[in-house]
Short mmCIF file of C-alpha atoms in Angstrom, two decimals:
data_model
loop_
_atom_site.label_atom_id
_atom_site.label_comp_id
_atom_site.label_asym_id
_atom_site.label_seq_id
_atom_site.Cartn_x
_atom_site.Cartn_y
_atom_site.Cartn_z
CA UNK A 1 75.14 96.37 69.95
CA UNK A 2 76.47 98.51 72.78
CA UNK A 3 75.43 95.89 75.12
CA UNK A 4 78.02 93.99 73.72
CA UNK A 5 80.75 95.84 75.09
CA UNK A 6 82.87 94.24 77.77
CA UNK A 7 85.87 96.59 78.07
CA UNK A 8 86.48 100.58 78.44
CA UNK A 9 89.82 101.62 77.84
CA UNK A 10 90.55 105.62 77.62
CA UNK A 11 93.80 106.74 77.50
CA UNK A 12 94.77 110.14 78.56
CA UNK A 13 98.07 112.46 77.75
CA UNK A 14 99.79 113.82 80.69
CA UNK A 15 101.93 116.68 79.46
CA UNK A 16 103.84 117.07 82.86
CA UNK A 17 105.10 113.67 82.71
CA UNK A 18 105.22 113.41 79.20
CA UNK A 19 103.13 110.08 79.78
CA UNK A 20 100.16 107.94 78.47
CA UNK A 21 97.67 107.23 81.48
CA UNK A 22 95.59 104.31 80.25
CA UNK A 23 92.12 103.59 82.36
CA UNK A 24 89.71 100.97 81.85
CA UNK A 25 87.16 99.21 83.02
CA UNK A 26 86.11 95.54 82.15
CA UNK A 27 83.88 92.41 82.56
CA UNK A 28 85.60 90.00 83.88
CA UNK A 29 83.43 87.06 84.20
CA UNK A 30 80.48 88.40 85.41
CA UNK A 31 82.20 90.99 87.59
CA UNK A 32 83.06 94.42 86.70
CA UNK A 33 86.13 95.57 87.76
CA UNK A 34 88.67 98.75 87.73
CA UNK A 35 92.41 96.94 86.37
CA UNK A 36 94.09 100.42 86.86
CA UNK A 37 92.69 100.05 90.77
CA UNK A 38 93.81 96.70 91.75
CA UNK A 39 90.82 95.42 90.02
CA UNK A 40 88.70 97.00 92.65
CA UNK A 41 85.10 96.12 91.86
CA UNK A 42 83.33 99.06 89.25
CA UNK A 43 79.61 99.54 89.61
CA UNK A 44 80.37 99.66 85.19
CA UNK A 45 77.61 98.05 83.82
CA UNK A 46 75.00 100.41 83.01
CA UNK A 47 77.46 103.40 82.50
CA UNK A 48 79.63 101.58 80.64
CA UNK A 49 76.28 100.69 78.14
CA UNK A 50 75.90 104.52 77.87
CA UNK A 51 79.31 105.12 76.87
CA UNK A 52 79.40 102.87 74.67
CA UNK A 53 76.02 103.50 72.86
CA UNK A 54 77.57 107.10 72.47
CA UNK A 55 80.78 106.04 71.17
CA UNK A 56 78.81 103.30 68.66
CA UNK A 57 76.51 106.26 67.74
CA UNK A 58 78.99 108.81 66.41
CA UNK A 59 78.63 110.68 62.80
CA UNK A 60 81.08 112.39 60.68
CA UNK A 61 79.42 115.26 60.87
CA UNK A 62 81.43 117.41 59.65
CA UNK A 63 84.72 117.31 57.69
CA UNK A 64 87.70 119.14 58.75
CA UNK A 65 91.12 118.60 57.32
CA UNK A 66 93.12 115.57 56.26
CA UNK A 67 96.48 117.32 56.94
CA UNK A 68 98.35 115.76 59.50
CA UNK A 69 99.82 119.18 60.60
CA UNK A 70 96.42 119.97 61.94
CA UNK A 71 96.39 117.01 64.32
CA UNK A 72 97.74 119.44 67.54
CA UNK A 73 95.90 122.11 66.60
CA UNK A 74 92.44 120.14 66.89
CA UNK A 75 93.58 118.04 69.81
CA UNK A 76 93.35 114.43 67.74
CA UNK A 77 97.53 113.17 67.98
CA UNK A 78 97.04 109.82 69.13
CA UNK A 79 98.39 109.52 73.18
CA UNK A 80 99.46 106.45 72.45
CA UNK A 81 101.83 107.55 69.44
CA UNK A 82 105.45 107.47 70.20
CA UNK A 83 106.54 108.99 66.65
CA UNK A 84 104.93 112.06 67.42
CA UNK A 85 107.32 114.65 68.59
CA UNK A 86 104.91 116.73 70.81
CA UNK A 87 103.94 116.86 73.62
CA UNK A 88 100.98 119.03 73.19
CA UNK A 89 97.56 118.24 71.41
CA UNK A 90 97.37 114.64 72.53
CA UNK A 91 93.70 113.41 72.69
CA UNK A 92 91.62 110.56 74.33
CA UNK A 93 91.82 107.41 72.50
CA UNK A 94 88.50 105.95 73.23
CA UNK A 95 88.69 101.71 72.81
CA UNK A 96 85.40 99.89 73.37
CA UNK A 97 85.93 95.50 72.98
CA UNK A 98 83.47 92.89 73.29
CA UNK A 99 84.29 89.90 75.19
CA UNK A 100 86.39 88.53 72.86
CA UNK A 101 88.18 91.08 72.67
CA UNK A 102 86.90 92.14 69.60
CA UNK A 103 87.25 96.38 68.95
CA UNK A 104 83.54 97.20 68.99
CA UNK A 105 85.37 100.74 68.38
CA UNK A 106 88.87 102.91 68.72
CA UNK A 107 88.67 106.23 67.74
CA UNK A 108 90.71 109.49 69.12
CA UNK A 109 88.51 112.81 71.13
CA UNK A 110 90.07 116.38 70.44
CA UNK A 111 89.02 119.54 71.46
CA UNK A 112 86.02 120.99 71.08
CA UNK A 113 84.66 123.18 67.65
CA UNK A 114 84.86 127.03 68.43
CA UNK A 115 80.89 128.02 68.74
CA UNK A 116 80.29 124.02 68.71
CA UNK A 117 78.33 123.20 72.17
CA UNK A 118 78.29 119.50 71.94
CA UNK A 119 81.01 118.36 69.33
CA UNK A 120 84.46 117.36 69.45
CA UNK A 121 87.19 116.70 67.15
CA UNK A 122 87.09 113.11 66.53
CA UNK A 123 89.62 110.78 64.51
CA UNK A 124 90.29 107.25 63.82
CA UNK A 125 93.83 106.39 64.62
CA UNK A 126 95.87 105.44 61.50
CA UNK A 127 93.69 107.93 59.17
CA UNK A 128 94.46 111.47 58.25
CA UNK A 129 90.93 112.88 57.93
CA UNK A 130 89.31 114.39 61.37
CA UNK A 131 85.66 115.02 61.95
CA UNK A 132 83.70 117.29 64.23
CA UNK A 133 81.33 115.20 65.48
CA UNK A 134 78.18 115.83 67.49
CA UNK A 135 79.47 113.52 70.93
CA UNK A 136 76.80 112.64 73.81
CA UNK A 137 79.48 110.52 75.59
CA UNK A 138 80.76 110.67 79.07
CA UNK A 139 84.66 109.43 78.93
CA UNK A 140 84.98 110.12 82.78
CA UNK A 141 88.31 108.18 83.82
CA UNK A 142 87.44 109.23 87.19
CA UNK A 143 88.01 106.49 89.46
CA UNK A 144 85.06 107.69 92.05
CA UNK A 145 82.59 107.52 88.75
CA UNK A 146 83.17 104.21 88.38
CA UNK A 147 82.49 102.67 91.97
CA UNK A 148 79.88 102.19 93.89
CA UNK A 149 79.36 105.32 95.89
CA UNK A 150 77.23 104.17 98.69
CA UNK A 151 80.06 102.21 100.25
CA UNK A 152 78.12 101.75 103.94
CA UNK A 153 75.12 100.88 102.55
CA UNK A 154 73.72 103.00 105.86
CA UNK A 155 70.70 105.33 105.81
CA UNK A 156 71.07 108.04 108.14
CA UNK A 157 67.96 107.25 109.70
CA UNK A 158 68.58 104.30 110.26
CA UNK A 159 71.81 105.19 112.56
CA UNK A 160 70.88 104.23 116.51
CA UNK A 161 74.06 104.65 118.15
CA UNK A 162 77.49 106.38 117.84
CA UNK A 163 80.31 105.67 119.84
CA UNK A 164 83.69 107.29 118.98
CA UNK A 165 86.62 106.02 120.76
CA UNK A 166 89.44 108.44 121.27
CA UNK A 167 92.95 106.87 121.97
CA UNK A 168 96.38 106.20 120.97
CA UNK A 169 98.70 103.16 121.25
CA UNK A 170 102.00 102.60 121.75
CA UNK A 171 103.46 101.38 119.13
CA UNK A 172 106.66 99.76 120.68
CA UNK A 173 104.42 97.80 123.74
CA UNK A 174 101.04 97.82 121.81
CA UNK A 175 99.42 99.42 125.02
CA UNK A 176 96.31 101.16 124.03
CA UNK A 177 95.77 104.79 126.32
CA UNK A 178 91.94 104.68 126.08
CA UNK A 179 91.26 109.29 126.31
CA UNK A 180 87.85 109.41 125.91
CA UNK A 181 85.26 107.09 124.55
CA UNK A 182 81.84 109.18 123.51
CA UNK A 183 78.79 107.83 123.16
CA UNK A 184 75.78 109.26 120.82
CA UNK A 185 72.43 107.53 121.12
CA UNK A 186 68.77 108.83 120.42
CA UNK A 187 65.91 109.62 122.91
CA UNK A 188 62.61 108.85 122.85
CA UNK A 189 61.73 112.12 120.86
CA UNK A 190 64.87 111.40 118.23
CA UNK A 191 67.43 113.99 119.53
CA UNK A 192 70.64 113.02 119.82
CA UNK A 193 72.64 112.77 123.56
CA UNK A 194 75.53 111.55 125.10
CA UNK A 195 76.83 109.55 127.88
CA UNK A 196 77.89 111.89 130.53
CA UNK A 197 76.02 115.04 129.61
CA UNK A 198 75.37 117.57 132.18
CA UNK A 199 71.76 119.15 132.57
CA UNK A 200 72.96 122.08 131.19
CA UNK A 201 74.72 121.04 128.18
CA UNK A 202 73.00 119.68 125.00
CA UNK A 203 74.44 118.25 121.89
CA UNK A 204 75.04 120.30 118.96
CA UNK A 205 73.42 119.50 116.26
CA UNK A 206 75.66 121.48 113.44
CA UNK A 207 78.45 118.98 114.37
CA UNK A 208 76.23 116.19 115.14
CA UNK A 209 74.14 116.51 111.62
CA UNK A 210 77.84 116.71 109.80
CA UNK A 211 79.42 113.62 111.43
CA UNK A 212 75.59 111.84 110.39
CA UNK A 213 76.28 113.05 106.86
CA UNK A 214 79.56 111.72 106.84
CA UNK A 215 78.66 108.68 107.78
CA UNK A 216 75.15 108.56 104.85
CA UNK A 217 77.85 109.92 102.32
CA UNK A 218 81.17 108.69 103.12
CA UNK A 219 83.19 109.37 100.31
CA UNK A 220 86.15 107.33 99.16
CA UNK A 221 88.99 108.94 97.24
CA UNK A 222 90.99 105.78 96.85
CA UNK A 223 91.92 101.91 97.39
CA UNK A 224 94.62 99.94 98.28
CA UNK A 225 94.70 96.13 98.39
CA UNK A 226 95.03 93.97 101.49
CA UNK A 227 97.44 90.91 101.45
CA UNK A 228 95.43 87.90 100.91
CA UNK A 229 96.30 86.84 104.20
CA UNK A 230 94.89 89.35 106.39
CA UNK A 231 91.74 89.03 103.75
CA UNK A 232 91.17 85.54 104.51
CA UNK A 233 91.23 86.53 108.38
CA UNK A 234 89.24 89.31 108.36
CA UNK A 235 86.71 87.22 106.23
CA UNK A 236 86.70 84.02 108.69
CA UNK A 237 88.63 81.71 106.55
CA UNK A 238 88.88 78.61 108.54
CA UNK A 239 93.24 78.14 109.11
CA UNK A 240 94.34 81.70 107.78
CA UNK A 241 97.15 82.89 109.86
CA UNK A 242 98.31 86.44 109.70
CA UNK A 243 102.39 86.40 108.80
CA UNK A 244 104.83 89.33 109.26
CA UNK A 245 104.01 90.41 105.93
CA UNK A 246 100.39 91.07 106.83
CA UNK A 247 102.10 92.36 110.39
CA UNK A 248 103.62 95.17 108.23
CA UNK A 249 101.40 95.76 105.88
CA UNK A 250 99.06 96.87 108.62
CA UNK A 251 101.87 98.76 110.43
CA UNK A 252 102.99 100.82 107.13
CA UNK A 253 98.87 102.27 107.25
CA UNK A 254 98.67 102.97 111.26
CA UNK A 255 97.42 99.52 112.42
CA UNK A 256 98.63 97.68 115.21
CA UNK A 257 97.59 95.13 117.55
CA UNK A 258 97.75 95.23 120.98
CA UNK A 259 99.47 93.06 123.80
CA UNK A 260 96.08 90.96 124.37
CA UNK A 261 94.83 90.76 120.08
CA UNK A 262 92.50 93.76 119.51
CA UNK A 263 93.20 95.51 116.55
CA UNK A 264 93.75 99.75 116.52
CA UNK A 265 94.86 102.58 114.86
CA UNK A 266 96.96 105.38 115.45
CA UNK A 267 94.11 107.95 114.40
CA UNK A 268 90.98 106.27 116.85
CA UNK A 269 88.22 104.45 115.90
CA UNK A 270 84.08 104.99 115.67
CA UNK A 271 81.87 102.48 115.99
CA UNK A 272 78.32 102.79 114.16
CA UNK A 273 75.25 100.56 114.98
CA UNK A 274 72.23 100.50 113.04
CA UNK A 275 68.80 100.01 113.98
CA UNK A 276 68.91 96.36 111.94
CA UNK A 277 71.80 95.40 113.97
CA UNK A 278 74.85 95.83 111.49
CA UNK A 279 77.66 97.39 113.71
CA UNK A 280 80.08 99.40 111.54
CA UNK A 281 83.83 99.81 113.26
CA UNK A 282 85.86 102.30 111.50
CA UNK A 283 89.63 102.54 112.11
CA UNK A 284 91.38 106.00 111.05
CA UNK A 285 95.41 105.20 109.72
CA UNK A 286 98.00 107.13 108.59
CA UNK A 287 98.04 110.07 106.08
CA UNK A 288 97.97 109.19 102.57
CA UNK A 289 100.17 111.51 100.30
CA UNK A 290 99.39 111.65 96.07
CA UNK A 291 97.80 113.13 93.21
CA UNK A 292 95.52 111.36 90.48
CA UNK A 293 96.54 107.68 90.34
CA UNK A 294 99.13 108.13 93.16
CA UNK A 295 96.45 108.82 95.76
CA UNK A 296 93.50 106.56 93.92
CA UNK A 297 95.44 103.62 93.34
CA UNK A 298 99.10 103.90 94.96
CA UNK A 299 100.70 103.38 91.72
CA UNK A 300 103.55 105.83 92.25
CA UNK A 301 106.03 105.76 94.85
CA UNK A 302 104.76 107.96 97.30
CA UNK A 303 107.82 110.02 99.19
CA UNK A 304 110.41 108.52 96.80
CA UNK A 305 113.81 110.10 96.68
CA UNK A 306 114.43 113.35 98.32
CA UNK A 307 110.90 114.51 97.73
CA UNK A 308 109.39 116.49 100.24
CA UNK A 309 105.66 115.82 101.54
CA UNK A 310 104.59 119.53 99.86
CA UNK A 311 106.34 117.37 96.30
CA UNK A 312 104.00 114.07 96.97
CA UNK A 313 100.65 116.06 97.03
CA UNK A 314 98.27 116.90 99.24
CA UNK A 315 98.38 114.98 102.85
CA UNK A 316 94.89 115.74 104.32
CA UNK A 317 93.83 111.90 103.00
CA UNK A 318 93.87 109.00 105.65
CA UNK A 319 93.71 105.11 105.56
CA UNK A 320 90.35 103.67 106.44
CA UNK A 321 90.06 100.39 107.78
CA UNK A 322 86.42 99.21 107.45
CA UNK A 323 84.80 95.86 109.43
CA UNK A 324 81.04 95.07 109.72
CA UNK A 325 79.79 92.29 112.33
CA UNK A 326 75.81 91.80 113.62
CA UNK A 327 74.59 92.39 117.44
CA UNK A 328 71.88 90.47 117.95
CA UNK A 329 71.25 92.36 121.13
CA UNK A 330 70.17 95.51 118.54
CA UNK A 331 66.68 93.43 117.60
CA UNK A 332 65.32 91.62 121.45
CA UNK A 333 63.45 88.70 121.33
CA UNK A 334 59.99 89.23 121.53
CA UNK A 335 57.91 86.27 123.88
CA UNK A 336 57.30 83.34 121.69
CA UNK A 337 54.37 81.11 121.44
CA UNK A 338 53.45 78.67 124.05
CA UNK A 339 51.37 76.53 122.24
CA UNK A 340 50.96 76.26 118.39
CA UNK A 341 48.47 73.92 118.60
CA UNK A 342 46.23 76.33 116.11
CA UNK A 343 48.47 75.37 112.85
CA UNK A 344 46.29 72.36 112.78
CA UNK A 345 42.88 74.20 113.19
CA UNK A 346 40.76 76.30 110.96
CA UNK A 347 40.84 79.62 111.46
CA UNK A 348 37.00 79.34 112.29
CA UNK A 349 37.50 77.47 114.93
CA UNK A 350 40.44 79.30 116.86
CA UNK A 351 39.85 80.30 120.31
CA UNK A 352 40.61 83.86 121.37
CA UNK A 353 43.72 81.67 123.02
CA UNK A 354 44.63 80.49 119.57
CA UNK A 355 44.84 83.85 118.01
CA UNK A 356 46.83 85.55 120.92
CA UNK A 357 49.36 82.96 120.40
CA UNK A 358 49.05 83.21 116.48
CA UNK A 359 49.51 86.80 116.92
CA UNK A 360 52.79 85.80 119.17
CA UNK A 361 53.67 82.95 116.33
CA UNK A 362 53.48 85.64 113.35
CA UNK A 363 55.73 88.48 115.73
CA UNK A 364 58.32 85.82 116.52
CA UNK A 365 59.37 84.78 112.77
CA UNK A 366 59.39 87.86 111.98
CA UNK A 367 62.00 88.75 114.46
CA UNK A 368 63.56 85.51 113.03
CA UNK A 369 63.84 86.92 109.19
CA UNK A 370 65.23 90.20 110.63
CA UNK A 371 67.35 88.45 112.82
CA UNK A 372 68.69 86.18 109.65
CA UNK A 373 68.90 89.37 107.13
CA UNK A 374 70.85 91.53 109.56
CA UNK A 375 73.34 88.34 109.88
CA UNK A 376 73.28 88.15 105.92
CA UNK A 377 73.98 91.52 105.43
CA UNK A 378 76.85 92.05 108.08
CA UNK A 379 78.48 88.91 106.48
CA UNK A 380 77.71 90.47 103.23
CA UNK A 381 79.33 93.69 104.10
CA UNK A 382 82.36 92.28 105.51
CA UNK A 383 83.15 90.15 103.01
CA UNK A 384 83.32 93.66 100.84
CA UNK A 385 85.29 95.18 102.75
CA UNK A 386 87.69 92.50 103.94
CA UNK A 387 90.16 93.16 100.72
CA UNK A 388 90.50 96.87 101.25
CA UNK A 389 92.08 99.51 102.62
CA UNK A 390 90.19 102.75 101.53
CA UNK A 391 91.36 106.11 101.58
CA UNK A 392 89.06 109.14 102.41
CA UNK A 393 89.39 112.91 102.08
CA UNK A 394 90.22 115.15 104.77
CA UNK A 395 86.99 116.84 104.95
CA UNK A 396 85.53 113.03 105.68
CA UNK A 397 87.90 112.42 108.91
CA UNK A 398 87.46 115.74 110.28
CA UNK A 399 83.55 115.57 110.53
CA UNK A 400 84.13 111.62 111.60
CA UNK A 401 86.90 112.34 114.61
CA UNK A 402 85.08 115.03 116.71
CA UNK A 403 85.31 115.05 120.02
CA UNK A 404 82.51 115.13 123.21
CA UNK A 405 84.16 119.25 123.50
CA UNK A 406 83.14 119.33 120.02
CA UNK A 407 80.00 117.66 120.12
CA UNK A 408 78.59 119.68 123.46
CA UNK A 409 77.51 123.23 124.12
CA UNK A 410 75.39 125.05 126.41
CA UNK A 411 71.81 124.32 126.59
CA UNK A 412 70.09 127.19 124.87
CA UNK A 413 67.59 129.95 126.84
#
């Protein structure tokens, strides 16, 4: 039953390092989750079902050799053999388990058939004999396949206000030097403006419709785990106390507090609010060097050595720091009832009275349930985000960290 399958493992070859790179997802009870990534939740479940009703569904199709000097050739020698001399021709070994651990299945991907649209090479480790074998599975061990990709949970029309703080702190005195603080809202008609526009300027909408995207579509090329301590805090955990460990751990990513408590980063900050209330801060850090699991999980050492940044990958990546809180002031109180005497009439005999102030009653809880669902959600959200650092791509900052130059241009004719 490929429902039954609790674990992904894949394990890649990488000739450069002359290395196996295992991924895998798994269930762990209840919760999916990326081990490779710090165990970073994986949005696995249905995906994983696919994969491994594709893997379950495989037929020898076609036989091709049983001579083990064949094996490089077709792409099957097992990544995870250490007997085997070369380097080259190293396949995916593909290992589906139940949660028992059981092996549902464990079988090794090669290349693909000359003239062959659709098969692979396929071979079970520990057996001579390979296949071609007609393959509908998707053995993505990319780590952005695996998450969930929507990771504001913000509609772009549902974005009210903008404000983008420009600054920089000092990171011996923690005093802030406030530059610029920008602030994007919508008129009545749904066009964008700013504070302190002048009759004559207007804002651009290229820039403005790419920082909007960003924001709908913000892409995450990576994770990093917060200490548990500066989790608890940023979740509300009654007694948790940041130590110098959490101090540092902030520092190392372009965090800092100031002299009177407020937390800031080295790159500036944007604050989003949505029309339910849910105010998004987002706190730009340091660059993040790497390649492959270096830059999606930190496993290497980035910088180790005498390595030079041009030797760590590219740099354009930076540390996001992500908290989500609810401003009640986003949703006003509408006028409550006066008198809801009229709960204990029938209908038929309410006064015009009576059903102005039912009409009143019926507007004011439902303020109430949006009120309580924007609370739920920000809660929700920041309980998500509380564990992470993320890392985004430079194309990502750059549309996020414009500035009111950027953002204004002469009024057209």
């Amino acid at each position: 039953d490929p429902n039954a399958a609790a674990t992904l493992e894949v394990v890649e070859f990488d000739e450069e390092t002359g290395a196996a790179r295992p991924f895998k997802v798994t269930n762990d009870g209840g919760r999916w989750t990326l081990p490779s990534h710090h165990d970073y939740p994986a949005d696995g479940e249905d995906r994983l079902a696919r994969t491994a009703a594709g893997g379950m569904g495989i037929h020898k199709d076609d036989f091709r050799s049983d001579n083990v000097a064949d094996h490089e050739a077709l792409g099957v020698v097992d990544p995870l053999d250490e007997g085997a001399t070369s380097l080259k021709g190293r396949g995916q070994r593909v290992t589906l388990k139940d949660e028992s651990g059981a092996v549902l299945a464990d079988f090794v991907v090669g290349q693909q058939p000359e003239g062959r649209d659709g098969f692979r090479f396929v071979r079970i480790p520990g057996q001579k004999r390979v296949y071609a074998a007609r393959m509908d599975v998707d053995l993505s061990t990319r780590f952005e396949d695996w998450i969930e990709r929507d990771l504001l949970k913000l509609e772009r029309g549902d974005i009210a206000k903008v404000v983008i703080k420009d600054y920089s702190i000092n990171e011996r005195t923690g005093r802030l030097d406030q530059r610029d603080v920008v602030t994007l809202t919508k008129d009545d008609e749904g066009d964008w403006e700013t504070d302190r526009m002048r009759s004559n300027q207007e804002v651009d909408s290229t820039k403005s419709n790419a920082l909007l995207g960003a924001l709908d579509d913000l892409n995450i090329v990576g994770v990093r785990p917060k200490p548990d301590g500066l989790s608890a805090s940023l979740t509300r955990t009654q007694g948790a106390r940041l130590t110098q460990a959490d101090v540092q751990s902030l520092q190392s990513r372009g965090y800092y507090f100031t002299y009177d408590g407020q937390l800031v980063s080295n790159e500036g900050e944007v604050q989003v609010e949505s029309a339910q209330g849910i105010r998004y801060t987002l706190r730009f850090g340091e660059v993040v060097y790497g390649r492959g699991d270096a830059l999606t999980a930190g496993t290497e050492a980035s910088g180790a050595g005498d390595e030079g940044p041009e030797d760590r990958g590219p740099g354009e990546n930076r540390y996001l720091f992500i908290t989500a809180d609810f401003d009640a002031k986003a949703l006003p109180e509408p006028r409550a009832p006066s008198d809801t005497s009229f709960q204990q009439k029938a209908e038929s005999e309410w006064t015009d009275g009576d059903r102005e102030q039912k009409e009143r009653f019926d507007t004011h809880e439902e303020w109430k349930t949006k009120v309580e669902e924007g609370r739920e959600k920000a809660e929700e959200l920041n309980r998500r985000f509380a564990g992470w650092y993320y890392v985004i791509p430079a194309d990502d900052f750059e549309k996020l960290r414009v500035s009111r130059k950027d953002l204004l241009k002469a009024k057209s004719s």
